[in-house]
Coordinates of C-alpha atoms in Angstrom, one line a residue:
M19 CA -26.1 -16.2 53.5
A20 CA -22.9 -16.9 51.4
T21 CA -21.3 -13.9 49.7
Q22 CA -21.2 -14.0 46.0
R23 CA -17.8 -14.3 44.4
Q24 CA -16.4 -11.2 42.8
W25 CA -15.1 -11.9 39.3
G26 CA -12.2 -9.7 38.4
V27 CA -10.6 -6.6 40.0
T28 CA -13.8 -4.7 40.5
P29 CA -17.4 -5.5 41.7
P30 CA -19.9 -6.3 39.0
V31 CA -21.9 -3.6 37.3
S32 CA -25.1 -5.7 37.4
T33 CA -26.0 -9.2 38.6
A34 CA -29.5 -9.0 37.0
L35 CA -30.9 -12.2 35.5
P36 CA -31.8 -12.3 31.8
T37 CA -35.2 -11.1 30.8
E38 CA -37.4 -12.9 28.3
A39 CA -36.5 -10.4 25.7
D40 CA -32.8 -11.1 26.4
L41 CA -33.3 -14.8 25.8
V42 CA -35.0 -14.2 22.5
I43 CA -32.3 -12.0 21.2
N44 CA -29.7 -14.4 22.4
E45 CA -31.3 -17.3 20.5
A46 CA -31.3 -15.1 17.4
L47 CA -27.5 -14.5 17.9
V48 CA -26.7 -18.2 18.2
A49 CA -28.8 -19.0 15.2
E50 CA -27.0 -16.3 13.2
L51 CA -23.6 -17.7 14.3
K52 CA -24.7 -21.1 13.0
R53 CA -25.8 -19.6 9.7
Q54 CA -22.4 -18.0 9.4
N55 CA -20.9 -21.5 9.6
N56 CA -19.2 -20.7 12.9
F57 CA -19.6 -24.2 14.4
E58 CA -18.2 -27.4 13.0
A59 CA -20.1 -30.7 12.7
A60 CA -20.1 -33.1 15.6
E61 CA -18.3 -35.7 13.7
E62 CA -15.5 -33.3 12.9
T63 CA -15.2 -32.4 16.6
Q64 CA -15.0 -36.2 17.4
K65 CA -12.2 -36.5 14.8
R66 CA -10.3 -33.7 16.7
T67 CA -10.7 -35.6 19.9
A68 CA -9.4 -38.8 18.3
V69 CA -6.4 -37.0 16.8
L70 CA -5.5 -35.5 20.2
E71 CA -5.8 -38.9 21.9
S72 CA -3.5 -40.4 19.2
L73 CA -1.0 -37.5 19.8
Q74 CA -1.0 -38.3 23.5
K75 CA -0.1 -41.9 22.8
I76 CA 2.6 -40.8 20.4
T77 CA 4.0 -38.4 23.0
T78 CA 4.2 -41.1 25.7
E79 CA 6.0 -43.4 23.3
F80 CA 8.3 -40.6 22.2
V81 CA 9.3 -39.8 25.8
C82 CA 9.9 -43.5 26.5
Q83 CA 12.0 -43.8 23.4
A84 CA 14.1 -40.7 24.2
S85 CA 14.6 -42.0 27.8
R86 CA 15.8 -45.4 26.6
K87 CA 18.3 -43.7 24.2
K88 CA 19.8 -42.1 27.3
R89 CA 20.1 -45.5 28.9
L90 CA 17.9 -44.7 31.8
G91 CA 16.5 -47.5 33.9
E92 CA 13.3 -49.1 32.8
A93 CA 11.4 -47.9 35.9
V94 CA 12.4 -44.3 35.0
V95 CA 11.5 -44.9 31.3
N96 CA 8.0 -46.2 32.3
S97 CA 7.3 -43.3 34.7
A98 CA 8.8 -40.4 32.6
G99 CA 5.4 -39.6 31.2
G100 CA 4.9 -36.7 28.8
K101 CA 1.7 -34.8 28.1
I102 CA -0.2 -33.0 25.4
F103 CA -1.8 -29.7 26.2
T104 CA -3.8 -27.4 23.9
Y105 CA -4.2 -23.6 23.8
G106 CA -5.7 -20.9 21.6
S107 CA -9.1 -21.1 20.0
Y108 CA -9.4 -24.9 20.5
R109 CA -8.7 -24.7 24.2
L110 CA -11.1 -21.7 24.6
G111 CA -13.8 -23.7 22.8
V112 CA -14.3 -21.2 20.0
Y113 CA -12.9 -23.1 17.0
G114 CA -14.8 -23.6 13.8
P115 CA -14.6 -25.6 10.5
G116 CA -11.0 -25.8 9.3
S117 CA -9.5 -24.3 12.5
D118 CA -6.1 -25.6 13.5
I119 CA -5.3 -27.0 16.9
D120 CA -2.5 -25.2 18.8
T121 CA -0.8 -28.1 20.7
L122 CA 2.0 -28.2 23.2
V123 CA 4.1 -31.3 24.1
V124 CA 5.4 -31.1 27.7
V125 CA 8.3 -33.4 28.6
P126 CA 10.6 -34.1 31.6
K127 CA 14.0 -32.5 31.9
H128 CA 16.1 -35.3 30.3
V129 CA 14.2 -35.1 27.0
T130 CA 15.8 -32.4 24.7
R131 CA 14.7 -30.3 21.8
E132 CA 17.0 -32.3 19.6
D133 CA 15.2 -35.5 20.6
F134 CA 11.9 -33.8 19.7
F135 CA 12.9 -33.0 16.1
E136 CA 14.8 -36.2 15.6
D137 CA 12.4 -38.8 17.1
F138 CA 8.9 -37.3 17.0
P139 CA 8.3 -37.0 13.2
P140 CA 9.2 -40.6 12.4
L141 CA 7.1 -41.8 15.4
L142 CA 4.3 -39.7 14.2
R143 CA 4.4 -41.3 10.7
S144 CA 4.7 -44.8 12.1
M145 CA 2.0 -44.7 14.8
A146 CA -0.6 -42.6 13.0
P147 CA -2.9 -44.4 10.5
A148 CA -1.2 -44.9 7.1
G149 CA -1.5 -41.8 5.0
S150 CA -3.0 -39.6 7.7
I151 CA 0.0 -37.4 8.2
T152 CA 0.6 -34.9 5.4
E153 CA 2.4 -31.6 4.9
L154 CA 4.9 -32.3 7.8
T155 CA 7.0 -29.3 8.3
P156 CA 9.5 -29.2 11.2
V157 CA 11.1 -25.8 11.9
P158 CA 13.8 -26.7 14.4
D159 CA 15.8 -23.4 14.1
A160 CA 13.0 -21.1 15.2
F161 CA 13.3 -19.5 18.7
V162 CA 10.1 -21.4 19.7
P163 CA 10.6 -24.6 17.7
I164 CA 7.5 -26.0 16.0
I165 CA 6.4 -29.0 13.9
K166 CA 3.4 -28.2 11.7
F167 CA 1.4 -31.0 10.0
E168 CA -2.0 -32.2 8.9
Y169 CA -3.4 -35.2 10.8
S170 CA -6.4 -36.7 9.0
G171 CA -7.1 -33.2 7.5
I172 CA -6.8 -31.3 10.8
S173 CA -4.0 -28.8 10.9
I174 CA -1.8 -29.2 14.0
D175 CA 0.8 -26.6 15.2
L176 CA 2.9 -28.6 17.7
I177 CA 5.4 -26.8 20.0
F178 CA 7.7 -28.2 22.6
A179 CA 8.5 -27.4 26.3
R180 CA 10.8 -29.1 28.8
L181 CA 10.1 -28.7 32.5
A182 CA 12.7 -29.1 35.2
L183 CA 10.9 -32.2 36.4
P184 CA 11.9 -35.9 36.3
Q185 CA 8.4 -36.9 35.4
V186 CA 5.4 -35.4 33.6
P187 CA 2.3 -37.4 34.6
L188 CA -1.0 -37.3 32.8
D189 CA -2.7 -35.5 35.7
L190 CA -0.2 -32.6 35.6
T191 CA -1.6 -29.1 35.2
L192 CA 0.4 -26.0 34.4
K193 CA -1.3 -23.7 36.8
D194 CA 1.4 -23.8 39.5
K195 CA 3.8 -21.1 38.6
G196 CA 6.4 -23.0 40.6
L197 CA 6.7 -25.3 37.6
L198 CA 8.4 -22.4 35.7
R199 CA 11.5 -22.6 37.9
G200 CA 14.5 -23.7 36.0
V201 CA 12.9 -23.6 32.5
E202 CA 14.5 -21.8 29.5
E203 CA 12.9 -18.7 28.1
R204 CA 11.7 -20.5 25.0
D205 CA 10.1 -23.2 27.1
L206 CA 8.5 -20.4 29.3
R207 CA 7.0 -18.9 26.1
S208 CA 5.7 -22.3 25.0
V209 CA 3.9 -23.2 28.3
N210 CA 2.4 -19.7 28.8
G211 CA 0.0 -20.1 25.8
T212 CA -1.8 -22.9 27.7
R213 CA -1.4 -21.1 31.1
V214 CA -3.1 -17.9 29.8
T215 CA -6.0 -19.7 28.1
D216 CA -6.6 -21.9 31.2
E217 CA -6.6 -18.8 33.4
I218 CA -9.1 -16.9 31.1
L219 CA -11.5 -19.8 31.3
E220 CA -11.2 -19.9 35.1
L221 CA -11.9 -16.2 35.4
V222 CA -15.2 -16.0 33.6
P223 CA -18.5 -16.7 35.5
Q224 CA -20.3 -18.7 32.8
Q225 CA -18.0 -20.4 30.2
K226 CA -20.9 -21.1 27.8
V227 CA -21.9 -17.5 27.7
F228 CA -18.3 -16.4 27.3
K229 CA -17.7 -18.8 24.4
Y230 CA -20.8 -17.7 22.4
A231 CA -19.9 -14.0 23.0
L232 CA -16.3 -14.6 22.0
R233 CA -17.3 -16.4 18.8
A234 CA -19.4 -13.4 17.9
V235 CA -16.6 -10.9 18.6
K236 CA -14.0 -13.0 16.8
L237 CA -16.2 -13.2 13.7
W238 CA -16.9 -9.5 13.8
A239 CA -13.3 -8.6 14.2
Q240 CA -12.2 -10.9 11.4
R241 CA -14.9 -9.5 9.0
R242 CA -14.0 -5.9 9.9
A243 CA -10.3 -6.7 9.4
I244 CA -9.1 -5.7 12.9
Y245 CA -7.8 -9.1 14.0
A246 CA -4.0 -9.3 13.6
N247 CA -1.6 -8.9 16.4
V248 CA 1.5 -8.6 14.2
I249 CA 0.1 -5.7 12.1
G250 CA -1.1 -3.8 15.2
F251 CA -4.6 -5.0 16.0
P252 CA -5.6 -7.3 18.8
G253 CA -5.1 -11.0 18.3
G254 CA -7.3 -13.9 19.4
V255 CA -6.1 -13.9 23.1
A256 CA -6.5 -10.1 23.4
W257 CA -10.1 -10.2 22.1
A258 CA -10.8 -13.1 24.5
M259 CA -9.5 -11.2 27.5
L260 CA -11.7 -8.2 26.6
V261 CA -14.8 -10.4 26.3
A262 CA -13.9 -12.1 29.6
R263 CA -13.6 -8.7 31.4
V264 CA -17.2 -7.8 30.3
C265 CA -18.4 -11.2 31.4
Q266 CA -16.9 -10.5 34.9
L267 CA -18.9 -7.2 35.0
Y268 CA -22.2 -8.9 34.0
P269 CA -21.9 -12.4 35.6
Q270 CA -25.6 -13.4 35.0
A271 CA -26.0 -12.0 31.5
T272 CA -26.7 -13.8 28.2
S273 CA -24.1 -13.8 25.4
S274 CA -26.2 -11.2 23.5
V275 CA -26.2 -8.8 26.5
I276 CA -22.4 -9.4 26.9
L277 CA -22.0 -8.4 23.2
D278 CA -24.0 -5.3 23.7
K279 CA -22.1 -4.2 26.8
F280 CA -18.8 -5.2 25.2
F281 CA -19.1 -2.7 22.3
R282 CA -20.3 0.0 24.6
I283 CA -17.8 -0.5 27.4
M284 CA -14.7 -1.1 25.2
G285 CA -15.6 1.7 22.8
K286 CA -15.5 4.2 25.7
W287 CA -12.7 2.5 27.7
P288 CA -10.4 5.2 29.2
W289 CA -7.2 4.0 27.5
P290 CA -4.4 3.6 28.4
R291 CA -5.9 2.3 31.6
P292 CA -5.1 -1.4 31.4
V293 CA -7.7 -4.2 31.0
L294 CA -7.0 -6.7 33.8
L295 CA -8.8 -10.0 34.6
K296 CA -7.1 -10.2 37.9
A297 CA -4.4 -8.4 39.9
I298 CA -0.9 -8.8 38.5
E299 CA 1.0 -11.4 40.4
D300 CA 4.6 -11.7 41.5
G301 CA 6.4 -14.9 40.9
P302 CA 9.5 -17.0 41.4
L303 CA 11.4 -15.9 38.3
S304 CA 13.7 -13.1 37.5
V305 CA 11.7 -12.2 34.4
R306 CA 10.0 -9.0 33.3
V307 CA 6.3 -8.6 34.4
W308 CA 4.3 -5.7 32.8
N309 CA 4.7 -2.7 35.0
P310 CA 4.6 0.9 33.6
K311 CA 5.9 2.2 36.9
I312 CA 9.2 0.4 36.4
Y313 CA 9.5 -0.1 32.7
S314 CA 9.3 3.0 30.6
G315 CA 8.4 1.1 27.5
D316 CA 5.2 -0.2 29.1
R317 CA 4.1 3.4 29.6
Y318 CA 3.8 3.8 25.8
H319 CA 1.3 1.0 25.3
L320 CA -1.8 2.6 23.9
M321 CA -4.3 -0.1 24.6
P322 CA -2.8 -2.4 27.2
I323 CA -4.6 -5.7 27.7
I324 CA -2.7 -7.7 30.3
T325 CA -2.5 -11.5 30.3
P326 CA -3.6 -13.0 33.6
A327 CA -1.0 -15.8 34.0
Y328 CA 2.4 -15.1 35.5
P329 CA 4.5 -13.5 34.1
S330 CA 1.9 -11.0 33.0
M331 CA 2.5 -9.3 29.7
C332 CA 0.8 -6.8 27.4
A333 CA -0.9 -8.7 24.6
T334 CA -1.4 -5.5 22.5
H335 CA 2.0 -3.8 22.6
N336 CA 1.9 -3.5 18.8
V337 CA -1.2 -1.2 18.7
S338 CA -0.4 2.1 17.1
M339 CA -2.2 5.5 17.1
S340 CA -3.8 4.6 13.8
T341 CA -4.9 1.1 14.6
K342 CA -6.2 2.3 18.0
K343 CA -8.3 4.9 16.2
I344 CA -9.6 2.3 13.7
I345 CA -10.5 -0.2 16.5
C346 CA -12.4 2.5 18.4
R347 CA -14.3 3.5 15.3
E348 CA -15.3 -0.1 14.7
L349 CA -16.4 -0.6 18.3
D350 CA -18.6 2.5 18.0
R351 CA -20.0 1.3 14.7
A352 CA -20.8 -2.1 16.2
A353 CA -22.4 -0.5 19.4
D354 CA -24.7 1.4 17.1
I355 CA -25.6 -1.7 15.1
V356 CA -26.3 -3.8 18.2
E357 CA -28.5 -1.1 19.7
R358 CA -30.6 -1.2 16.5
I359 CA -30.7 -5.0 16.6
V360 CA -32.2 -4.8 20.1
K361 CA -34.8 -2.3 18.8
K362 CA -35.5 -4.8 15.9
Q363 CA -34.3 -2.2 13.3
M364 CA -31.4 -4.4 12.2
Q365 CA -30.4 -8.1 12.3
W366 CA -27.4 -9.9 13.7
K367 CA -26.1 -10.5 10.1
D368 CA -25.6 -6.7 9.8
L369 CA -23.0 -6.8 12.6
F370 CA -20.9 -9.3 10.6
S371 CA -20.8 -7.5 7.3
R372 CA -17.5 -7.5 5.5
H373 CA -15.1 -4.5 5.7
T374 CA -14.8 -1.9 2.9
F375 CA -11.1 -1.4 3.1
F376 CA -10.6 -1.8 -0.6
T377 CA -14.0 -0.8 -2.0
K378 CA -14.6 2.6 -0.5
D379 CA -12.6 3.5 2.6
Y380 CA -9.6 5.2 1.0
K381 CA -8.5 7.0 -2.2
Y382 CA -4.8 6.5 -1.6
Y383 CA -2.9 3.4 -0.7
L384 CA 0.7 2.4 -0.3
S385 CA 1.6 -1.1 -1.6
V386 CA 4.6 -2.6 0.3
V387 CA 6.0 -5.1 -2.2
A388 CA 8.4 -7.7 -0.7
A389 CA 9.9 -10.0 -3.4
S390 CA 12.3 -12.9 -3.7
R391 CA 13.7 -15.1 -6.4
S392 CA 12.8 -18.3 -4.6
K393 CA 9.6 -19.5 -2.8
A394 CA 11.6 -20.7 0.3
A395 CA 13.3 -17.4 0.7
Q396 CA 10.1 -15.5 0.2
L397 CA 8.3 -17.3 3.0
I398 CA 10.9 -15.9 5.4
W399 CA 11.5 -12.5 3.8
S400 CA 7.8 -11.7 3.6
G401 CA 7.4 -12.6 7.2
L402 CA 10.3 -10.2 8.1
V403 CA 8.7 -7.4 6.2
E404 CA 5.3 -8.0 7.7
S405 CA 6.9 -7.8 11.2
K406 CA 8.2 -4.3 10.3
V407 CA 5.0 -2.9 8.7
R408 CA 3.9 -1.4 12.0
L409 CA 7.1 0.6 12.2
L410 CA 6.2 2.2 8.8
I411 CA 2.7 2.9 10.2
T412 CA 4.2 4.7 13.2
S413 CA 6.5 6.8 11.0
L414 CA 3.6 7.7 8.7
E415 CA 1.6 8.9 11.8
S416 CA 4.2 11.5 12.5
I417 CA 3.5 13.3 9.2
E418 CA 1.3 16.3 9.8
N419 CA -0.9 15.7 6.7
I420 CA -1.7 12.1 7.5
E421 CA -4.7 11.5 9.7
L422 CA -4.1 7.8 10.0
A423 CA -2.4 4.9 8.2
H424 CA -4.5 1.8 8.1
P425 CA -2.7 -1.5 7.4
Y426 CA -4.6 -4.3 5.9
I427 CA -4.3 -7.5 8.0
K428 CA -3.1 -9.9 5.3
G429 CA -0.5 -9.9 2.6
F430 CA -1.3 -11.0 -0.9
D431 CA 1.1 -13.7 -2.3
R432 CA 1.6 -13.7 -6.1
K433 CA 3.9 -15.6 -8.5
H434 CA 5.3 -14.0 -11.6
Q435 CA 7.4 -15.1 -14.6
C436 CA 9.4 -13.0 -17.0
R437 CA 12.3 -13.1 -19.4
T438 CA 14.6 -10.1 -18.6
E439 CA 16.0 -8.3 -15.6
D440 CA 14.2 -5.2 -16.8
E441 CA 11.0 -7.1 -16.4
V442 CA 12.1 -8.3 -13.0
D443 CA 12.5 -4.7 -12.0
K444 CA 9.0 -3.9 -13.1
I445 CA 7.6 -6.8 -11.0
I446 CA 9.3 -5.7 -7.8
N447 CA 8.0 -2.2 -8.5
G448 CA 4.4 -3.5 -8.4
D449 CA 3.8 -4.3 -12.1
L450 CA 1.3 -7.2 -12.4
R451 CA 1.6 -7.8 -16.1
F452 CA 3.9 -10.8 -15.6
Q453 CA 1.8 -12.4 -12.9
M454 CA 1.2 -16.1 -13.7
K455 CA -2.5 -16.5 -14.7
D456 CA -2.7 -20.1 -13.8
V457 CA -1.5 -19.6 -10.2
E458 CA -4.1 -18.2 -7.9
T459 CA -3.3 -15.2 -5.6
T460 CA -3.4 -16.3 -2.0
T461 CA -3.3 -14.4 1.3
T462 CA -0.7 -15.0 4.0
D463 CA -3.4 -16.4 6.4
Q464 CA -4.5 -18.9 3.7
L465 CA -0.9 -20.1 3.3
N466 CA -0.4 -20.3 7.0
D467 CA 3.3 -21.3 6.6
P468 CA 5.1 -21.8 9.9
R469 CA 8.3 -20.2 8.6
H470 CA 6.5 -17.1 7.5
N471 CA 4.4 -16.9 10.7
I472 CA 7.5 -17.4 13.0
T473 CA 9.4 -14.6 11.3
A474 CA 6.4 -12.3 11.2
E475 CA 6.1 -12.7 15.0
G476 CA 9.7 -11.7 15.5
N477 CA 11.1 -15.1 16.3
G478 CA 12.8 -15.9 13.0
E479 CA 16.3 -14.6 13.7
T480 CA 17.8 -18.0 13.4
L481 CA 15.9 -19.3 10.3
K482 CA 18.0 -19.8 7.2
M483 CA 16.9 -18.6 3.8
S484 CA 17.4 -20.8 0.8
N485 CA 18.1 -19.1 -2.5
G486 CA 16.6 -22.0 -4.5
E487 CA 16.3 -21.8 -8.3
S488 CA 14.6 -18.9 -9.9
K489 CA 15.4 -19.6 -13.5
K490 CA 14.3 -22.3 -16.0
K491 CA 14.7 -22.6 -19.7
E492 CA 12.0 -22.3 -22.3
A493 CA 12.8 -22.4 -26.0
G494 CA 16.4 -21.5 -25.2
E495 CA 15.5 -18.5 -23.1
D496 CA 15.9 -18.0 -19.4
L497 CA 12.6 -17.6 -17.5
H498 CA 12.8 -15.7 -14.2
T499 CA 10.3 -16.7 -11.5
I500 CA 9.6 -14.0 -8.9
Y501 CA 7.5 -14.4 -5.8
T502 CA 5.9 -11.3 -4.2
T503 CA 3.9 -10.5 -1.1
T504 CA 2.1 -7.2 -1.1
Y505 CA 0.9 -5.4 2.1
Y506 CA -1.6 -2.6 1.6
I507 CA -1.8 0.6 3.7
G508 CA -4.8 2.9 3.3
L509 CA -4.0 6.6 3.9
E510 CA -6.5 9.0 5.4
L511 CA -5.3 12.5 4.8
A512 CA -6.1 15.5 7.0
Q513 CA -9.1 17.3 5.6
A514 CA -7.9 20.8 6.2
S515 CA -4.4 20.1 4.9
T516 CA -3.2 22.1 1.9
K517 CA 0.5 21.3 2.2
S518 CA 2.3 18.8 0.0
L519 CA 2.8 15.3 1.2
D520 CA 6.3 13.8 1.2
I521 CA 6.8 10.3 2.6
S522 CA 10.1 9.6 0.9
Y523 CA 12.1 9.8 4.2
E524 CA 9.7 7.4 6.0
A525 CA 9.7 4.9 3.1
Q526 CA 13.5 5.0 2.9
E527 CA 13.9 4.5 6.7
F528 CA 11.5 1.6 6.6
R529 CA 13.5 0.0 3.8
K530 CA 16.7 0.5 5.7
V531 CA 15.3 -1.3 8.7
C532 CA 14.2 -4.3 6.6
I533 CA 17.3 -4.7 4.5
G534 CA 19.4 -4.2 7.6
W535 CA 18.3 -7.7 8.7
A536 CA 21.3 -10.0 9.0
Q537 CA 20.0 -12.5 6.4
Y538 CA 19.0 -10.0 3.8
D539 CA 20.5 -10.9 0.4
A540 CA 20.4 -8.1 -2.3
D541 CA 20.7 -10.8 -5.0
L542 CA 17.7 -12.6 -3.6
N543 CA 15.4 -10.2 -1.9
S544 CA 13.9 -6.8 -2.7
L545 CA 11.5 -4.3 -1.1
N546 CA 9.6 -1.3 -2.6
V547 CA 6.9 1.0 -1.4
V548 CA 4.6 1.9 -4.2
H549 CA 1.8 4.5 -4.4
T550 CA -1.5 3.1 -5.6
R551 CA -4.8 4.9 -6.2
N552 CA -8.0 3.1 -5.3
Y553 CA -9.0 2.6 -9.0
D554 CA -5.6 1.0 -9.7
L555 CA -6.0 -1.7 -7.0
P556 CA -5.6 -5.2 -8.5
E557 CA -8.7 -7.2 -9.2
D558 CA -7.6 -10.0 -6.8
V559 CA -8.0 -8.0 -3.7
F560 CA -11.7 -7.8 -4.3
Q561 CA -14.2 -10.6 -3.5
T562 CA -16.9 -11.8 -5.8
G563 CA -19.7 -9.2 -5.9
E564 CA -17.5 -6.3 -4.6
L565 CA -17.3 -3.2 -6.8
K566 CA -13.9 -1.9 -7.6
P567 CA -13.6 1.9 -7.4
T568 CA -13.6 3.7 -10.7
R569 CA -11.7 6.8 -11.8
T570 CA -14.0 9.9 -11.7
K571 CA -13.6 12.4 -14.5
V572 CA -13.4 16.0 -13.3
K573 CA -14.6 18.7 -15.7
K574 CA -12.2 21.6 -15.9
S575 CA -14.0 24.9 -15.4
R576 CA -13.0 27.8 -17.6
G577 CA -10.3 29.9 -15.9
T578 CA -9.8 27.4 -13.1
D579 CA -6.7 25.4 -12.6
V580 CA -8.1 22.1 -11.3
S581 CA -4.7 20.6 -10.7
S582 CA -3.9 23.3 -8.2
K583 CA -7.1 22.7 -6.2
K584 CA -7.3 18.9 -6.3
R585 CA -5.1 17.3 -3.7
T586 CA -4.0 13.9 -5.0
Y587 CA -1.3 11.8 -3.5
S588 CA 0.4 11.3 -6.9
N589 CA 0.9 15.1 -7.1
T590 CA 2.4 15.4 -3.7
T591 CA 4.9 12.5 -3.3
Q592 CA 8.5 13.5 -4.0
E593 CA 9.7 10.3 -5.7
G594 CA 11.8 11.9 -8.4
A595 CA 14.8 12.2 -6.1
L596 CA 14.5 8.5 -5.4
N597 CA 13.8 7.2 -8.9
G598 CA 16.0 9.5 -10.9
H599 CA 13.1 11.3 -12.6
N600 CA 10.6 14.0 -11.7
K601 CA 7.7 13.1 -13.9
R602 CA 5.4 10.3 -12.7
H603 CA 4.5 7.7 -15.3
Q604 CA 2.1 4.9 -15.0
N605 CA 2.7 1.4 -16.3
A606 CA 0.2 -0.9 -18.0
S607 CA -0.8 -2.7 -14.8
G608 CA -2.0 0.5 -13.3
T609 CA 0.6 0.7 -10.5
Q610 CA 2.9 3.6 -9.9
P611 CA 6.6 3.7 -9.7
P612 CA 7.9 3.2 -6.2
V613 CA 8.0 5.8 -3.5
A614 CA 11.2 4.1 -2.2
A615 CA 13.3 1.7 -4.2

């Protein structure tokens, strides 16, 4: 009798086949995912397939054109090849309506990055159907160069990698780690996206089960606002690896059972023990592979989830003590809900309920306000600030009176217009009275700008900021246009604490790190950290139907000094030394003066 394959680094917990009850619950899960609009229509999927086929033809022509420019022989030109790969949610098969396609162009060694940015965009416009290419945004000066565009309404993120090969045939796969020899670091980063997703799919027993379970986990994590690698939560690849590990432990289970086991197992996982889909491999390159025995920095990873493709890396190195605590709380909450679903006391829709970050989780918030005088500059500056928010979180965690600092996963982009520099100062200190009413507030994920995303991911060192034009005339007066992006941090204070709370040092140090960036321009960019009470949160952070917290009135008992007993953040921050005054005053928008200016 043939021995069953062991999936993963340990034997399975159970190989039991699904029961009738498991199948019924699984059908209910899939039905709920469909109700949640988690799947796109078949015709949209067909459109994606057609777009990728077109991109493959364009890639082949691009490589031929670049080869001819180098005056290579026609036989070399015709055999040079070039191939399109995908990675991320599309490659994993868990994309939904409006999802972008993460795409990689792989070319032979004689085709350069300069060729890619010079020749690919015009070829794209000429070979695609007329009018089908829109919002074409090349970003050649990023560490991992990217061209972002819409093709027939489908968002494409196109990156580039050059292998040390004379030819890239259509039947090439990227599994062989020997292909990594002789490639530059940026090319290695590019190809590893595809290599990791391909490995994940190969390491799960039932891909269909894995994909349904991952769809559910992704939807849950997004709704609970714990899906953002830059901020300190797991990103898409990390969540995929966690689900894949549970699939390995229960190779015959349905997606609903995997989901149940996922929340139970990962909620009780003995961190910092790493989650591995396979043993970490050595390889042919002199590159760093995750190893806490060798690299001291790896020992400080709180929730290590390790990529399976060589060179293995930690996909969750940004997780902090606060975000780890939040993740574990959410896993425990979800485990309880799924247990009740199995007992028919709750429904799957209850698992996917929206977070309450703004509506009831916290009384006290910090608003990190990044501002610029031009839109182009703000895209990069806000990305830089977002990339550093986790450093502020780590600093806040060191304060005795703070139980945790909870960063929200998105920034809120607003556009303001005013007439004087005094009003500009108010805007960059959080005042929303000058926000343009005819311009809708958007979140950074809705904008999904490649320059912002690249900088937020820490790869924007070489991007150049444009100062643009921030003034225009109206009736003889100058109008200043200011662009802001605000990141919110919820503060949970220690219940037993009676000491005053002073975050002035942490806020100042955070600001120093950000303005210490080589491209920071004091005439163009600004950054402030502003105290905000829950009842002062702007209306645009709430969705339709959500109730904004209201200020509660406290009756003062005779002979009792309420102010001495009531611990409020506004009474404990020492901002006078920073702002030149000791008395806090509140402006008309409801925001407070900055903690750090």
